[in-house]
Amino acid sequence: MIINREMIAARADLVRAACMEIKMTEVQREVFLFIDEYWIEFGFGPSLRDICDYRKKPGIGNTAKIIDRLVKLGVLKRVKGMGRSVRPVYLNFRKLD
């Protein structure tokens, strides 16, 4: 696997305002803002089911794809296989990296 160090550095430098400037669809922005506000309120990430309930959508498949796209855009970060690990990139926690 090839790692682009410049991309990793650029993502680490993002702040909330910079994340908001990245081009996202309406649904992606809605999910990003929900995750961001969830972290502010509770101090940990929402589950996929929490996000689905907020969006009033029954299935988690589409929500998982939206989160995958947001991770590829560089505004969210997560650890695969670890529940509630999704978070905005500007939040840094050693245990999740």
Backbone as JSON, one array per atom type, in Angstrom:
{
  "sequence": "MIINREMIAARADLVRAACMEIKMTEVQREVFLFIDEYWIEFGFGPSLRDICDYRKKPGIGNTAKIIDRLVKLGVLKRVKGMGRSVRPVYLNFRKLD",
  "N": [[0.84, -1.18, 0.0], [0.6, 2.16, -0.89], [1.48, 5.13, 0.71], [0.47, 8.4, 0.85], [2.18, 10.86, 2.08], [1.96, 13.65, 2.06], [-0.79, 14.07, 1.75], [-1.77, 12.97, 4.12], [-0.63, 14.74, 5.97], [-1.89, 17.1, 5.18], [-4.56, 16.53, 5.79], [-4.39, 16.33, 8.56], [-3.99, 18.93, 9.28], [-6.4, 20.18, 8.98], [-9.05, 22.2, 10.13], [-12.2, 22.81, 11.79], [-13.54, 24.79, 10.26], [-12.22, 24.58, 7.79], [-12.98, 22.02, 7.06], [-15.67, 22.42, 6.59], [-15.59, 23.89, 4.28], [-14.95, 22.14, 2.28], [-16.13, 20.55, -0.61], [-19.21, 19.04, -0.45], [-22.04, 16.85, -0.7], [-25.52, 17.62, 0.03], [-26.58, 15.7, 1.77], [-24.24, 14.45, 2.7], [-23.06, 16.62, 4.06], [-25.0, 17.01, 6.03], [-24.77, 14.61, 7.51], [-22.07, 14.83, 8.31], [-22.2, 17.16, 9.94], [-23.96, 16.23, 11.91], [-22.4, 14.21, 13.12], [-20.27, 15.75, 14.04], [-21.58, 17.51, 15.88], [-22.54, 15.58, 17.64], [-20.19, 14.59, 18.75], [-19.39, 16.91, 20.12], [-21.44, 17.15, 22.0], [-21.54, 14.62, 23.39], [-18.94, 13.53, 23.56], [-17.97, 11.3, 22.3], [-18.14, 9.2, 19.35], [-21.06, 8.77, 17.21], [-23.13, 5.82, 16.73], [-23.7, 3.8, 13.79], [-26.39, 3.25, 13.7], [-27.43, 5.34, 15.27], [-26.97, 7.5, 13.57], [-28.55, 6.76, 11.39], [-31.09, 6.83, 12.61], [-31.26, 9.56, 13.16], [-31.33, 10.57, 10.55], [-33.69, 9.48, 9.79], [-33.84, 7.11, 8.35], [-34.21, 3.69, 7.57], [-32.27, 1.66, 6.92], [-28.81, 0.69, 7.35], [-26.87, 0.5, 5.41], [-26.67, 2.46, 3.28], [-26.02, 4.69, 4.81], [-23.55, 3.9, 5.83], [-22.08, 3.92, 3.46], [-22.11, 6.65, 2.89], [-20.58, 7.61, 5.01], [-18.16, 6.34, 4.38], [-17.55, 7.74, 2.02], [-17.18, 10.31, 3.09], [-14.95, 9.86, 4.66], [-13.09, 9.33, 2.63], [-13.11, 11.85, 1.42], [-11.77, 13.23, 3.33], [-12.71, 14.5, 5.6], [-13.71, 13.1, 7.72], [-12.63, 10.61, 10.07], [-11.88, 7.25, 10.92], [-11.71, 4.08, 12.67], [-11.54, 0.98, 11.32], [-13.69, -1.71, 12.13], [-14.03, -0.99, 14.75], [-16.38, 0.08, 16.95], [-18.26, 3.13, 17.03], [-16.14, 4.82, 16.34], [-15.93, 6.8, 14.47], [-15.08, 10.11, 13.61], [-14.65, 13.72, 13.34], [-11.87, 14.93, 11.41], [-10.34, 16.89, 12.61], [-10.31, 16.39, 15.29], [-8.17, 14.92, 17.54], [-7.12, 11.89, 18.8], [-5.13, 9.67, 20.43], [-5.71, 6.98, 21.0], [-7.5, 6.23, 19.01], [-6.15, 6.45, 16.63]],
  "CA": [[0.0, 0.0, 0.0], [1.36, 3.4, -0.99], [0.95, 6.17, 1.59], [0.79, 9.74, 0.42], [2.46, 11.61, 3.3], [1.44, 15.02, 1.93], [-2.23, 14.03, 1.98], [-1.96, 12.75, 5.56], [-0.3, 16.0, 6.63], [-2.93, 18.08, 4.85], [-5.74, 16.17, 6.56], [-4.16, 16.61, 9.97], [-4.01, 20.38, 9.49], [-7.74, 20.71, 8.81], [-9.84, 22.62, 11.28], [-13.62, 22.68, 11.48], [-13.9, 25.7, 9.16], [-11.7, 24.03, 6.55], [-13.82, 20.87, 6.73], [-16.93, 22.93, 6.07], [-15.36, 24.44, 2.95], [-14.8, 21.04, 1.33], [-17.37, 20.33, -1.35], [-19.96, 17.84, -0.05], [-23.46, 16.89, -1.05], [-26.36, 18.02, 1.16], [-26.68, 14.57, 2.7], [-22.94, 14.3, 3.33], [-22.9, 17.72, 5.01], [-25.92, 16.73, 7.13], [-24.15, 13.55, 8.31], [-20.87, 15.4, 8.93], [-22.61, 18.06, 11.03], [-24.51, 15.42, 13.0], [-21.28, 13.56, 13.82], [-19.55, 16.83, 14.71], [-22.38, 17.93, 17.03], [-22.61, 14.44, 18.55], [-18.92, 14.61, 19.49], [-19.4, 18.06, 21.03], [-22.39, 16.89, 23.09], [-21.32, 13.4, 24.17], [-17.52, 13.21, 23.72], [-17.62, 10.09, 21.54], [-18.84, 9.16, 18.07], [-22.35, 8.07, 17.13], [-23.16, 4.54, 16.03], [-24.39, 3.89, 12.5], [-27.83, 3.27, 13.99], [-27.74, 6.7, 15.72], [-26.99, 8.36, 12.37], [-29.76, 6.37, 10.64], [-32.25, 7.35, 13.33], [-31.29, 11.01, 12.94], [-31.73, 10.8, 9.16], [-34.99, 8.83, 9.6], [-33.66, 6.07, 7.33], [-34.18, 2.41, 8.28], [-31.11, 0.8, 6.64], [-27.5, 1.29, 7.65], [-25.97, 0.36, 4.26], [-26.45, 3.74, 2.62], [-25.32, 5.56, 5.76], [-22.16, 3.44, 5.85], [-21.45, 4.41, 2.22], [-21.92, 8.1, 3.05], [-19.43, 7.78, 5.9], [-16.99, 5.96, 3.58], [-17.24, 8.87, 1.13], [-16.67, 11.41, 3.91], [-13.58, 9.48, 5.03], [-12.28, 9.55, 1.42], [-12.98, 13.3, 1.23], [-10.8, 13.7, 4.3], [-13.31, 15.27, 6.69], [-13.93, 12.18, 8.82], [-11.63, 9.58, 10.29], [-12.41, 6.16, 11.73], [-10.94, 2.85, 12.77], [-12.39, -0.12, 10.87], [-13.91, -2.76, 13.1], [-14.18, -0.44, 16.09], [-17.63, 0.81, 17.03], [-18.3, 4.53, 17.44], [-14.81, 5.43, 16.17], [-15.97, 7.85, 13.46], [-14.93, 11.44, 14.18], [-14.07, 14.71, 12.43], [-10.41, 14.8, 11.38], [-9.65, 17.88, 13.44], [-10.22, 15.86, 16.65], [-7.06, 13.97, 17.58], [-7.06, 11.02, 19.96], [-4.14, 8.63, 20.15], [-6.28, 5.64, 21.07], [-8.23, 5.91, 17.78], [-5.26, 6.46, 15.47]],
  "C": [[0.88, 1.24, 0.0], [0.69, 4.45, -0.12], [1.41, 7.53, 1.08], [0.95, 10.62, 1.65], [1.93, 13.04, 3.24], [-0.05, 15.07, 2.21], [-2.52, 13.84, 3.46], [-1.68, 14.05, 6.32], [-1.39, 17.04, 6.39], [-4.2, 17.79, 5.65], [-5.57, 16.54, 8.03], [-4.25, 18.1, 10.28], [-5.41, 20.97, 9.37], [-8.34, 21.12, 10.15], [-11.3, 22.55, 10.86], [-14.03, 23.56, 10.29], [-13.42, 25.16, 7.82], [-12.51, 22.81, 6.11], [-15.12, 21.33, 6.09], [-16.79, 23.48, 4.65], [-15.2, 23.36, 1.88], [-16.15, 20.76, 0.69], [-17.98, 18.97, -0.98], [-21.38, 17.98, -0.55], [-24.24, 17.31, 0.21], [-26.42, 16.93, 2.23], [-25.36, 14.37, 3.43], [-22.71, 15.38, 4.38], [-23.79, 17.49, 6.24], [-25.31, 15.67, 8.08], [-22.91, 14.07, 9.02], [-21.24, 16.28, 10.12], [-23.2, 17.29, 12.2], [-23.39, 14.78, 13.81], [-20.5, 14.6, 14.63], [-20.29, 17.27, 15.98], [-22.48, 16.82, 18.07], [-21.35, 14.39, 19.41], [-18.91, 15.74, 20.51], [-20.28, 17.76, 22.24], [-21.99, 15.73, 23.98], [-19.84, 13.03, 24.38], [-17.09, 11.91, 23.08], [-18.5, 10.05, 20.29], [-20.17, 8.43, 18.12], [-22.2, 6.71, 16.46], [-23.84, 4.76, 14.68], [-25.9, 3.98, 12.72], [-28.26, 4.67, 14.47], [-27.88, 7.64, 14.51], [-28.23, 8.04, 11.54], [-31.01, 6.92, 11.3], [-32.39, 8.85, 13.13], [-31.79, 11.33, 11.54], [-33.11, 10.24, 8.85], [-34.96, 7.84, 8.43], [-33.5, 4.73, 8.03], [-32.9, 1.58, 8.09], [-29.79, 1.5, 6.91], [-26.53, 1.24, 6.46], [-25.65, 1.68, 3.58], [-25.69, 4.71, 3.53], [-23.85, 5.18, 5.85], [-21.41, 3.93, 4.61], [-21.19, 5.91, 2.3], [-20.7, 8.37, 3.94], [-18.14, 7.41, 5.18], [-16.57, 7.11, 2.66], [-16.65, 10.05, 1.9], [-15.24, 11.13, 4.39], [-12.65, 9.71, 3.83], [-12.09, 11.03, 1.12], [-11.97, 13.9, 2.2], [-11.39, 14.53, 5.43], [-13.64, 14.41, 7.91], [-12.79, 11.17, 8.9], [-12.28, 8.49, 11.13], [-11.45, 4.98, 11.73], [-11.89, 1.72, 12.37], [-12.49, -1.19, 11.95], [-14.08, -2.29, 14.53], [-15.44, 0.42, 16.12], [-17.46, 2.23, 17.54], [-16.96, 5.24, 17.29], [-14.81, 6.56, 15.15], [-15.93, 9.21, 14.16], [-14.44, 12.41, 13.13], [-12.54, 14.65, 12.51], [-9.7, 15.79, 12.29], [-9.61, 17.46, 14.92], [-9.14, 14.79, 16.66], [-7.07, 13.21, 18.9], [-6.12, 9.89, 19.63], [-4.74, 7.24, 20.13], [-7.0, 5.25, 19.78], [-7.34, 5.89, 16.55], [-4.61, 5.15, 15.37]]
}
